[in-house]
Amino acid sequence: MHCLWCFSEMDNQFSWSDVFLLKKLTGLCDDCINGLEFLRGNRCEKCSRESETTVCKDCKWWKEALSNDPLVFNHSVFRYNPFLQEVISKWKYRGDFVLGEIFRPYMQQAYQDILFKMKKDVIAVPIPLSEKRLMERAFNQAEMLARFLPVKTECLLERTEGEKQAKKTREDRINTKNPFLAVKIIKKPVLLVDDIYTTGTTLRHAASSLAASGCPEVYALTLIRG
Amino acid sequence: MKEQTRENVMLTPDHIAALDGRLLRRDEISLDEDLLQHLLSENLMKAIPALKKDFLSVKCMRCGNTDARFFARLSCARCRKNHLYCRNCIEMGRMMECELLYYWEGSPYVWPRHENPCSWEGELTSAQEKAAQRIVEAIENREKEILIWAVCGAGKTEMLFPAMTKALEEGMRVCLATPRADVVRELKPRLEDAFQDVPIQALYGGSDEKEYHAQLVIATTHQLLRYRKAFDVMIIDEVDAFPFHADPSLPFAQNRAEKPQCTTIFLTATPRKNLKRRVHNGRLPHVFVPVRYHGHPLPVPTLHMCTSLAKDLQALKLPSIFIHWLKKRKRQERQLLIFVPTIKLAERLKTPLRKILKDNDVIKNSEALDAVHASDPGREAKVTAFREKKLQVLITTTILERGVTFPSVDVVVLDAGHDVFDEAALVQIAGRAGRNANDPTGEVVFFHDGKTEAMLEAIYSIKQMNKRGGF
């Protein structure tokens, strides 16, 4: 076996400690695993960001801006450190599909961690790419993450406009009009899945489209809190 | 005949210059789909599958990779199928099973013949002149390959000017390939100076010159993956350097980028065993240039044993013998280039070294010292700052072992016994000192905790080269 990221040879002798410590099989070598940083300590209960207060400044702002926030909560796993930025950019932008496998055990663990906060029969819905972008990349990274979860994944959203989020300022992002459309009536609670939570605008747009189509509650699971 | 006219109407010579000699992905071709399909149906362009699958093996047709661990599967949203893709050359854009690579099959583009293209006014030393004439001869006779074995600081680049001049006069297309982007960036202005009227292109990962049609190309070896039967003269700089000698896809790319009658010129100061053997057996013609352009011998490294080296470095201390040497340095005004084996160490030694050097008056303030390594975003700026003497001391990993010239430096290697410092690396590192005619000597000191074969061989081969140079 070779490390998915640095290709160095891995000594992957399976031992009892793997069973007892539930060591995660990520496909990374130990050095690379150490490059991943979990979000730790006190977190904002709304958006998962590391925060001293129970609800962070941004989420207070959201609360004031929206009378009825369509998103119940977001849960994220990692900090967006330079190592993860490199991994994500190779995975998403270079299109190195298999790197997504690194996140499988972490997504599954995260799902277990938030299970108690959600209603029953939740379905996973990935944030979609525009048709053009999907054809360029040949895969949707959010859908890949959603399919790791032990629940049904349905692509219930469509994107009516392009994405180019990375180049926008915070103000621009928050003020854009909702680019998502739900493809049918939804009666089950939905867990939205995406790779990065930056301002929360994307997820809230998606959540409000789902809510407008009858979805009772919307939660979000993102890999990274940017 | 009618079709021919149509081709002429739609394709300008610029288009052909951009296509001929290249091997491209669809999105690297700026033609619209109708025109491309037309060219394919006329056999003016050819398309091949990006990955070639046989019964048991797969091969990436761009980088030649056949190693199973560099292939992975992707569930493709375009075809709704599970596809293989190549991870080896993914930085140049992903190649998938369902994709094609395109190349020009029409009549080749004719590059102009330049009259007196060389505007360089310097003069070659007699040793350089001799080697330069031999390379010109190799090009005239269309020899297949030749090795230029020239010591560090012999002035290799200038030696190439007559050969490049000859090639440009003959309307040949020339590529100078080197393993490092730093070197490409350094060479570009020098070549632009020497060949002022010739369009020159510099290609490396992240360079902004993606309009590929210059007659004279300077490129990192990886960029050769986008060429096919393009060059009449291929110059491989630092042929012994990582990654050219470690990555089989690079020699593959070099071979493909050459035209059938291409002349390949290998340059190195430290040939590896395979090349030495071929020279020895008389199967590879070569020229040896044993003297530096300023006529002084290569500085011979001195060894300093420090028994507690590993412990000291672990504790981020510097061996006392190093501090002792620092105080007794002959010319304190020289800049100091400190090589360390790992990126981590380069970063972590910054603070303790600043303090020690300040205490010993080598530097006046902390800003005069910095560290640089391969994944450092500020790498270009720091190297420039050091060259312009804004930095007095630079800690570096092996990325600065070759291809870069600083006028007046003393060179230190900390932990010279580490695996990354093989013979070639140590010879190259020693070659950083004394490169300027105004200060043709320079101290080279290896601090180690036990002599290695590599150190002894490096010193031996430096002495041998000096001997062959008549010192």
XYZ file of C-alpha atoms in Angstrom:
697
model
C 0.000 0.000 0.000
C 1.119 3.520 -0.744
C -0.118 6.730 0.819
C -2.869 8.312 -1.278
C -1.288 11.733 -0.888
C 2.511 11.421 -0.750
C 2.856 7.958 -2.341
C 5.295 6.831 0.323
C 5.279 3.171 1.175
C 3.063 2.376 4.129
C 3.684 -0.282 6.631
C 0.104 -1.399 6.942
C 0.321 -4.402 9.112
C -3.039 -4.835 10.685
C -2.756 -5.140 14.433
C -5.035 -5.514 17.409
C -4.627 -1.858 18.252
C -6.451 -1.072 15.019
C -9.430 -3.037 16.255
C -9.477 -1.609 19.732
C -8.598 1.977 18.870
C -10.751 1.899 15.746
C -7.916 3.396 13.789
C -9.377 4.973 10.721
C -8.415 3.473 7.403
C -8.002 6.604 5.370
C -5.374 5.550 2.872
C -2.991 8.156 4.257
C 0.361 7.519 5.886
C 0.834 8.600 9.504
C 2.686 11.786 8.537
C -0.109 12.886 6.244
C -2.834 11.996 8.754
C -1.082 14.315 11.197
C -1.501 17.089 8.654
C -5.279 16.986 9.156
C -6.512 19.207 11.964
C -9.847 18.574 13.638
C -12.027 21.425 14.830
C -11.606 21.335 18.578
C -12.725 22.845 21.851
C -15.719 25.140 22.159
C -17.696 25.341 18.986
C -20.535 27.487 17.753
C -23.592 25.267 18.136
C -25.027 26.645 14.925
C -22.150 26.528 12.429
C -19.505 24.365 14.102
C -16.849 27.080 14.044
C -14.354 27.249 16.914
C -15.833 29.932 19.134
C -15.789 31.057 22.759
C -19.486 31.932 22.701
C -22.198 29.315 22.200
C -23.346 31.107 19.063
C -20.659 32.884 17.053
C -20.779 36.415 15.710
C -21.597 35.349 12.155
C -24.488 33.208 13.259
C -25.894 36.020 15.381
C -25.758 38.136 12.267
C -27.635 35.456 10.342
C -30.242 35.278 13.066
C -30.894 38.993 12.761
C -30.819 38.996 8.970
C -33.220 36.089 8.542
C -36.441 35.983 10.517
C -36.634 32.257 9.915
C -33.279 30.541 9.381
C -33.929 27.520 7.115
C -30.819 25.744 8.385
C -31.102 24.056 11.795
C -27.331 23.553 12.205
C -24.145 22.816 10.347
C -21.555 20.310 11.504
C -17.979 20.412 10.168
C -15.011 18.174 10.802
C -11.750 19.886 9.853
C -10.005 23.207 9.991
C -9.046 24.574 6.607
C -5.280 24.466 7.170
C -2.702 24.779 4.363
C -2.278 21.017 4.051
C -6.006 20.463 3.627
C -6.169 23.349 1.169
C -3.631 21.548 -0.982
C -5.484 18.256 -0.737
C -8.838 19.853 -1.548
C -7.465 21.750 -4.487
C -5.920 18.646 -6.010
C -9.066 16.659 -5.353
C -11.575 19.214 -6.629
C -9.773 21.367 -9.144
C -7.222 18.895 -10.526
C -9.912 16.251 -10.330
C -7.968 13.597 -8.452
C -11.144 11.706 -7.546
C -9.595 9.012 -5.385
C -8.322 11.566 -2.832
C -11.930 11.903 -1.670
C -11.560 8.435 -0.145
C -9.433 10.007 2.570
C -12.590 11.516 4.027
C -14.824 8.429 4.043
C -14.234 7.373 7.678
C -14.394 10.960 8.926
C -17.701 11.611 7.195
C -19.122 8.394 8.631
C -17.915 9.257 12.120
C -19.323 12.779 11.838
C -22.685 11.367 10.819
C -22.736 9.198 13.952
C -21.817 12.251 16.048
C -24.782 14.320 14.887
C -27.326 11.528 14.585
C -28.988 12.384 17.904
C -29.607 15.973 16.786
C -31.634 15.003 13.728
C -35.133 13.703 13.097
C -35.541 10.141 11.878
C -35.399 9.044 8.219
C -33.059 11.750 7.125
C -31.827 11.675 3.523
C -28.517 13.082 2.273
C -28.639 15.741 -0.439
C -25.387 16.993 -1.971
C -24.955 20.605 -3.074
C -25.036 20.346 -6.864
C -22.604 21.729 -9.430
C -23.833 23.493 -12.526
C -24.141 21.238 -15.554
C -21.169 22.950 -17.183
C -18.905 22.538 -14.170
C -19.978 18.948 -13.684
C -19.026 18.126 -17.277
C -15.645 19.807 -16.777
C -14.791 17.975 -13.569
C -16.628 14.748 -14.331
C -17.664 14.380 -10.698
C -19.351 16.324 -7.924
C -17.197 16.336 -4.810
C -20.202 16.946 -2.523
C -22.008 13.935 -3.958
C -18.938 11.798 -3.376
C -18.952 12.837 0.291
C -22.719 12.241 0.615
C -22.402 8.715 -0.727
C -20.045 7.810 2.112
C -22.904 8.203 4.593
C -25.000 5.229 5.691
C -28.213 6.858 4.427
C -29.921 7.246 1.102
C -28.396 9.945 -1.103
C -30.694 11.794 -3.476
C -29.720 14.605 -5.805
C -32.790 16.738 -5.176
C -31.312 20.102 -6.031
C -30.505 21.715 -9.328
C -28.283 24.688 -9.884
C -29.738 27.322 -12.145
C -26.687 29.593 -12.098
C -22.907 29.199 -12.088
C -20.827 28.836 -8.935
C -17.630 30.930 -9.010
C -17.933 31.360 -5.215
C -14.233 31.356 -4.514
C -13.717 34.712 -6.197
C -16.485 36.581 -4.395
C -16.245 38.735 -1.308
C -18.368 38.002 1.707
C -20.845 40.764 0.864
C -21.230 39.554 -2.716
C -21.845 36.026 -1.571
C -24.509 36.877 0.921
C -26.371 39.140 -1.474
C -26.530 36.797 -4.465
C -29.877 35.403 -5.437
C -30.720 31.818 -4.728
C -29.220 29.623 -7.455
C -30.925 26.394 -6.321
C -34.163 24.747 -7.255
C -35.649 21.621 -5.649
C -36.647 19.069 -8.270
C -39.624 17.649 -6.371
C -41.749 17.780 -3.222
C -39.789 16.525 -0.196
C -41.443 15.177 2.924
C -38.363 13.846 4.736
C -35.800 15.798 6.722
C -32.663 16.511 4.710
C -28.972 16.496 5.572
C -27.220 18.775 3.088
C -23.658 17.739 2.258
C -20.897 19.970 0.938
C -17.128 20.176 1.181
C -16.647 23.624 2.724
C -18.770 25.955 4.860
C -17.406 29.451 4.306
C -20.108 32.067 4.913
C -23.050 29.674 5.041
C -24.816 31.383 2.165
C -24.745 28.415 -0.197
C -26.167 26.065 2.394
C -28.894 28.537 3.410
C -29.909 29.069 -0.187
C -30.142 25.327 -0.669
C -31.986 24.911 2.624
C -34.584 27.526 1.794
C -35.245 25.931 -1.615
C -35.790 22.605 0.113
C -38.008 24.164 2.770
C -40.094 25.802 0.068
C -40.679 22.338 -1.419
C -42.033 20.987 1.816
C -38.936 19.712 3.583
C -39.627 19.715 7.370
C -36.069 20.292 8.611
C -32.702 20.882 6.975
C -29.289 20.183 8.555
C -25.833 20.380 7.026
C -22.713 18.270 7.206
C -19.587 19.810 5.723
C -16.061 18.508 5.726
C -14.419 21.822 6.473
C -15.325 24.972 8.371
C -13.459 27.599 6.314
C -7.755 21.066 -53.903
C -10.948 22.646 -52.712
C -10.514 21.175 -49.251
C -6.965 22.450 -49.196
C -8.203 26.002 -49.737
C -10.677 25.575 -46.959
C -7.915 24.553 -44.630
C -5.925 27.576 -45.644
C -8.828 29.873 -45.051
C -9.559 28.604 -41.600
C -6.105 27.851 -40.275
C -3.543 30.588 -40.044
C 0.180 29.791 -39.825
C -0.094 30.825 -36.192
C -2.566 28.019 -35.613
C -0.190 25.521 -37.173
C 2.741 26.830 -35.153
C 0.645 26.304 -32.032
C -0.362 22.777 -33.040
C 2.664 21.301 -34.775
C 4.887 19.371 -32.435
C 2.383 19.312 -29.597
C 0.367 16.594 -27.929
C -2.679 18.231 -26.446
C -5.863 17.691 -24.495
C -9.054 18.976 -26.062
C -9.235 21.971 -23.743
C -5.676 22.974 -24.650
C -6.680 23.446 -28.289
C -8.268 26.770 -29.094
C -10.072 25.584 -32.256
C -13.839 25.297 -32.334
C -15.342 21.837 -32.467
C -16.423 21.974 -36.145
C -12.977 22.926 -37.329
C -11.302 20.290 -35.193
C -13.654 17.580 -36.512
C -12.958 18.750 -40.032
C -9.181 18.550 -39.489
C -9.569 15.080 -38.030
C -11.637 13.878 -40.985
C -9.009 15.298 -43.366
C -6.263 13.509 -41.446
C -4.607 16.806 -40.754
C -4.945 16.049 -37.088
C -4.937 12.746 -35.277
C -6.553 11.717 -32.032
C -5.425 8.886 -29.785
C -7.000 7.542 -26.581
C -5.432 9.085 -23.493
C -4.992 5.721 -21.828
C -4.061 2.601 -23.708
C -5.448 -0.568 -22.190
C -4.029 -3.981 -22.951
C -5.004 -7.315 -21.561
C -3.283 -6.780 -18.220
C -1.688 -3.391 -18.352
C -2.579 0.255 -18.774
C -0.398 3.012 -20.134
C -0.928 6.738 -19.946
C -0.221 7.994 -23.435
C 0.841 11.394 -22.216
C 3.372 10.506 -19.519
C 4.043 6.861 -20.335
C 3.136 5.768 -16.815
C 2.381 2.059 -16.474
C 2.715 1.818 -12.703
C -0.590 0.592 -11.262
C -0.313 2.727 -8.151
C -0.493 5.880 -10.261
C -3.850 4.921 -11.738
C -7.153 5.305 -9.949
C -10.836 5.029 -10.834
C -13.373 7.779 -11.133
C -17.090 7.476 -11.649
C -17.499 9.763 -14.626
C -20.575 11.974 -14.694
C -20.165 12.478 -18.446
C -20.414 8.823 -19.465
C -21.942 7.393 -16.275
C -19.176 4.819 -16.198
C -16.275 3.949 -13.985
C -13.072 5.157 -15.653
C -9.363 4.862 -15.044
C -7.365 8.087 -14.856
C -3.654 8.782 -14.511
C -2.468 10.327 -11.266
C 1.139 10.622 -12.358
C 0.690 13.598 -14.672
C -2.508 14.994 -13.144
C -0.855 18.352 -12.468
C -0.871 18.917 -16.227
C -4.619 18.248 -16.386
C -6.276 14.920 -15.723
C -6.186 12.264 -18.453
C -9.112 9.845 -18.349
C -9.992 6.704 -20.242
C -12.810 8.465 -22.090
C -10.600 11.309 -23.303
C -8.383 11.816 -26.325
C -5.021 13.381 -27.054
C -4.578 15.325 -30.276
C -1.627 16.072 -32.523
C -0.989 17.771 -35.848
C -0.401 15.491 -38.840
C -0.458 18.026 -41.679
C 2.618 19.497 -43.280
C 4.968 20.794 -40.608
C 5.318 24.398 -39.672
C 8.419 26.013 -41.142
C 10.362 27.963 -38.544
C 12.245 30.997 -39.832
C 15.982 31.023 -40.458
C 17.563 33.824 -38.470
C 20.563 35.742 -39.714
C 23.063 36.467 -36.953
C 20.549 35.886 -34.178
C 23.101 36.126 -31.376
C 23.434 39.553 -29.823
C 25.687 38.406 -26.993
C 28.929 40.349 -26.923
C 30.891 38.464 -24.315
C 33.843 36.281 -25.109
C 34.345 32.612 -24.436
C 37.456 31.313 -22.732
C 39.518 28.868 -24.737
C 38.105 25.914 -22.771
C 34.564 27.125 -23.388
C 35.327 27.828 -27.036
C 36.562 24.310 -27.573
C 33.435 22.756 -26.094
C 31.183 25.209 -27.916
C 32.725 24.312 -31.281
C 32.249 20.636 -30.555
C 28.531 21.181 -29.913
C 28.159 23.183 -33.120
C 29.827 20.327 -34.943
C 27.407 17.850 -33.390
C 24.477 19.884 -34.659
C 25.968 20.291 -38.139
C 26.557 16.566 -38.424
C 23.191 15.764 -36.920
C 24.811 13.599 -34.290
C 22.366 11.823 -32.074
C 23.715 12.784 -28.681
C 26.623 14.372 -26.907
C 27.527 14.902 -23.259
C 29.021 18.150 -22.020
C 30.713 17.424 -18.738
C 31.590 20.823 -17.359
C 32.537 21.666 -13.789
C 30.249 23.895 -11.725
C 30.802 27.474 -12.809
C 32.382 26.617 -16.166
C 29.860 28.884 -17.860
C 27.672 26.248 -19.483
C 24.993 28.626 -20.646
C 27.430 30.774 -22.618
C 28.951 27.647 -24.124
C 25.574 26.908 -25.663
C 25.250 30.224 -27.469
C 27.231 29.261 -30.616
C 25.212 26.040 -30.918
C 21.926 27.870 -30.481
C 23.045 30.460 -33.010
C 23.843 27.726 -35.508
C 20.492 26.036 -34.943
C 18.519 29.254 -35.332
C 20.413 30.078 -38.526
C 19.348 26.712 -39.888
C 15.715 27.290 -38.966
C 15.776 24.621 -36.292
C 13.580 24.532 -33.226
C 15.488 24.425 -29.959
C 14.474 23.359 -26.475
C 16.472 23.900 -23.317
C 14.990 21.667 -20.624
C 16.001 21.871 -16.998
C 14.611 20.158 -13.915
C 13.836 23.259 -11.871
C 11.494 26.181 -12.383
C 13.995 28.485 -10.615
C 16.510 27.787 -13.335
C 13.966 28.434 -16.095
C 13.211 31.792 -14.547
C 16.914 32.597 -14.235
C 17.758 31.565 -17.790
C 14.973 33.404 -19.528
C 16.358 36.956 -19.192
C 19.862 35.736 -20.028
C 18.703 34.125 -23.259
C 16.501 37.073 -24.123
C 19.582 39.241 -23.798
C 21.640 36.957 -25.969
C 18.999 36.447 -28.678
C 17.136 39.714 -28.723
C 15.167 39.214 -31.927
C 14.170 35.614 -31.360
C 10.849 34.915 -29.624
C 11.587 32.906 -26.492
C 9.154 31.087 -24.319
C 9.621 30.045 -20.704
C 7.432 27.178 -19.518
C 7.054 25.887 -15.996
C 4.165 24.953 -13.743
C 2.313 28.208 -13.109
C 4.027 30.236 -15.841
C 1.666 32.506 -17.725
C 2.999 31.824 -21.221
C 0.495 29.311 -22.413
C 0.603 30.430 -26.057
C 2.953 27.778 -27.220
C 4.697 28.807 -30.368
C 8.211 30.051 -29.937
C 11.167 28.691 -31.812
C 13.321 28.744 -28.707
C 11.733 27.131 -25.666
C 13.070 27.011 -22.113
C 11.054 24.566 -20.070
C 11.019 22.429 -16.996
C 11.310 18.794 -17.957
C 7.673 18.151 -17.014
C 6.512 20.599 -19.678
C 7.989 18.312 -22.330
C 4.963 16.069 -21.760
C 2.975 18.409 -24.008
C 5.302 17.972 -26.996
C 5.627 15.399 -29.720
C 8.231 15.412 -32.500
C 8.842 19.097 -31.942
C 12.541 19.829 -31.566
C 15.626 19.591 -33.765
C 17.948 20.369 -30.876
C 17.205 19.248 -27.345
C 19.433 20.463 -24.541
C 18.960 18.641 -21.251
C 20.469 20.696 -18.481
C 21.574 18.975 -15.254
C 20.780 15.566 -16.648
C 21.803 13.886 -13.399
C 19.397 15.914 -11.280
C 16.319 14.741 -9.541
C 13.659 14.344 -10.880
C 14.970 13.654 -14.382
C 16.910 10.618 -13.309
C 14.294 9.300 -10.876
C 11.077 9.707 -12.846
C 10.848 7.429 -15.894
C 8.146 9.568 -17.460
C 10.629 12.372 -18.083
C 13.085 10.532 -20.352
C 9.935 9.205 -22.047
C 8.726 12.756 -22.613
C 12.152 13.890 -23.805
C 12.304 11.146 -26.414
C 8.864 11.900 -27.692
C 9.433 15.654 -27.829
C 12.413 15.138 -30.143
C 12.190 14.903 -33.908
C 13.673 11.706 -35.363
C 16.923 13.452 -36.340
C 17.182 15.521 -33.216
C 20.544 16.226 -31.623
C 20.410 15.782 -27.857
C 22.923 17.654 -25.738
C 23.292 16.530 -22.141
C 24.821 18.988 -19.710
C 26.086 18.137 -16.273
C 28.835 18.758 -13.753
C 28.252 15.465 -12.030
C 27.293 12.654 -14.394
C 25.804 9.588 -12.783
C 27.148 6.083 -13.191
C 25.087 5.171 -16.267
C 26.379 8.131 -18.265
C 29.945 7.678 -17.015
C 29.812 4.067 -18.090
C 28.616 4.974 -21.558
C 31.351 7.583 -21.862
C 33.888 5.054 -20.681
C 32.724 2.452 -23.211
C 32.952 5.008 -25.963
C 29.232 4.851 -26.656
C 28.534 8.454 -25.760
C 30.628 11.213 -27.329
C 31.598 13.813 -24.764
C 33.529 16.983 -24.090
C 35.058 17.660 -20.715
C 35.431 21.241 -19.520
C 37.610 21.067 -16.427
C 38.144 24.760 -15.653
C 35.829 27.430 -14.430
C 35.341 30.416 -16.690
C 37.563 32.570 -14.455
C 40.357 30.023 -14.574
C 40.534 29.270 -10.852
C 40.180 25.782 -9.392
C 37.084 24.480 -7.636
C 37.061 25.038 -3.895
C 37.731 21.774 -2.085
C 35.428 21.151 0.870
C 36.851 20.768 4.359
C 35.294 18.331 6.806
C 34.499 19.084 10.402
C 33.492 16.301 12.699
C 31.005 17.190 15.435
C 30.153 14.229 17.595
C 27.020 15.671 19.149
C 25.595 16.934 15.858
C 22.382 14.922 15.890
C 21.693 15.834 19.508
C 22.509 19.504 18.958
C 20.268 19.816 15.912
C 17.486 17.992 17.717
C 17.726 20.565 20.509
C 17.982 23.328 17.890
C 21.464 24.205 19.026
C 24.414 24.642 16.722
C 27.588 22.648 17.194
C 30.308 24.627 18.982
C 32.741 23.851 16.197
C 30.428 25.625 13.772
C 30.445 28.739 15.940
C 34.199 28.488 16.201
C 34.504 28.320 12.421
C 32.128 31.238 12.073
C 34.358 33.461 14.180
C 37.487 32.519 12.279
C 36.031 32.857 8.814
C 38.619 34.477 6.517
C 36.312 36.902 4.784
C 33.487 37.890 7.062
C 31.855 40.072 4.402
C 30.951 37.069 2.247
C 27.343 35.974 2.294
C 26.617 32.655 3.908
C 24.651 29.832 2.306
C 23.691 27.113 4.776
C 22.418 23.788 3.491
C 20.324 21.576 5.753
C 18.810 18.185 4.928
C 15.130 18.805 5.653
C 12.476 21.481 5.264
C 11.576 21.142 8.915
C 15.113 21.834 10.023
C 15.410 24.813 7.670
C 12.372 26.394 9.288
C 13.252 25.515 12.850
C 16.885 26.645 12.739
C 15.903 30.157 11.678
C 15.415 31.571 15.161
C 18.427 30.031 16.939
C 20.717 30.923 14.028
C 19.547 34.515 13.984
C 20.528 34.819 17.609
C 23.930 33.191 17.219
C 24.825 35.141 14.115
C 23.754 38.382 15.703
C 25.834 37.634 18.804
C 28.824 37.027 16.552
C 28.248 40.145 14.441
C 27.734 38.197 11.231
C 24.378 39.887 10.765
C 23.185 43.206 12.092
C 19.480 42.458 12.419
C 17.241 39.404 12.312
C 15.855 40.305 8.886
C 19.224 39.596 7.291
C 18.630 35.862 7.645
C 15.912 33.768 6.088
C 15.152 30.173 5.204
C 13.891 28.800 1.908
C 12.614 25.425 0.707
C 10.730 23.832 -2.171
C 7.195 24.424 -0.916
C 7.922 27.968 0.242
C 5.606 30.441 -1.521
C 8.156 33.234 -1.005
C 10.954 31.215 -2.565
C 11.493 33.358 -5.662
C 11.561 36.594 -3.672
C 13.982 35.241 -1.074
C 16.444 33.960 -3.654
C 16.329 37.319 -5.404
C 16.837 39.125 -2.091
C 19.877 36.965 -1.385
C 21.286 37.586 -4.838
C 20.813 41.321 -4.358
C 22.540 41.045 -0.976
C 19.458 42.188 0.912
C 19.810 38.953 2.832
C 23.190 38.151 4.330
C 22.498 34.547 5.266
C 20.196 32.004 3.652
C 19.286 28.614 5.076
C 18.212 26.270 2.320
C 17.366 22.688 1.484
C 18.898 21.065 -1.588
C 16.699 23.160 -3.890
C 19.524 25.677 -4.263
C 22.189 23.046 -4.826
C 22.441 23.772 -8.527
C 21.689 26.146 -11.346
C 21.875 29.270 -9.214
C 24.732 31.735 -9.065
C 25.588 33.988 -6.159
C 28.724 36.080 -6.608
C 30.471 35.748 -3.277
C 29.445 33.157 -0.717
C 30.801 30.753 1.839
C 28.963 27.451 1.865
C 28.099 25.355 4.897
C 26.447 21.959 4.952
C 24.959 20.964 8.282
C 24.645 17.212 8.726
C 26.443 16.435 5.478
C 26.126 12.741 6.276
C 22.364 12.783 5.652
C 21.025 10.617 2.812
C 19.834 13.559 0.723
C 23.425 14.685 0.277
C 24.733 12.177 -2.240
C 27.977 12.663 -4.106
C 26.405 14.680 -6.918
C 24.573 16.937 -4.481
C 27.724 17.639 -2.473
C 29.800 18.419 -5.573
C 27.074 20.766 -6.771
C 26.787 22.420 -3.375
C 30.540 22.953 -3.222
C 30.250 24.452 -6.690
C 28.162 27.343 -5.356
C 31.276 28.949 -3.865
C 33.808 31.088 -5.707
C 31.801 31.610 -8.859
C 32.755 35.214 -9.458
C 35.997 36.378 -11.020
C 36.301 39.073 -8.331
C 36.128 36.503 -5.547
C 37.084 33.206 -7.148
C 37.597 31.311 -3.919
C 35.217 30.627 -1.108
C 35.067 28.318 1.845
C 33.070 25.122 1.688
C 32.634 23.335 4.991
C 30.823 20.083 5.696
C 29.752 19.530 9.304
C 29.044 15.880 9.945
C 29.008 13.229 12.647
C 30.784 10.543 10.682
C 32.298 10.589 7.202
C 30.193 9.017 4.497
C 31.169 7.540 1.170
C 29.369 10.411 -0.528
C 31.513 13.054 1.195
C 34.764 11.313 0.384
C 33.766 10.660 -3.203
C 32.665 14.241 -3.639
C 36.008 15.543 -2.400
C 37.872 13.015 -4.490
C 36.018 13.922 -7.656
C 36.485 17.666 -7.047
C 40.216 17.069 -6.655
C 40.229 14.924 -9.797
C 38.492 17.636 -11.770
C 40.989 20.230 -10.528
C 43.790 17.901 -11.551
C 42.368 17.498 -15.044
C 42.128 21.280 -15.167
C 45.850 21.490 -14.576
C 45.906 22.626 -10.956
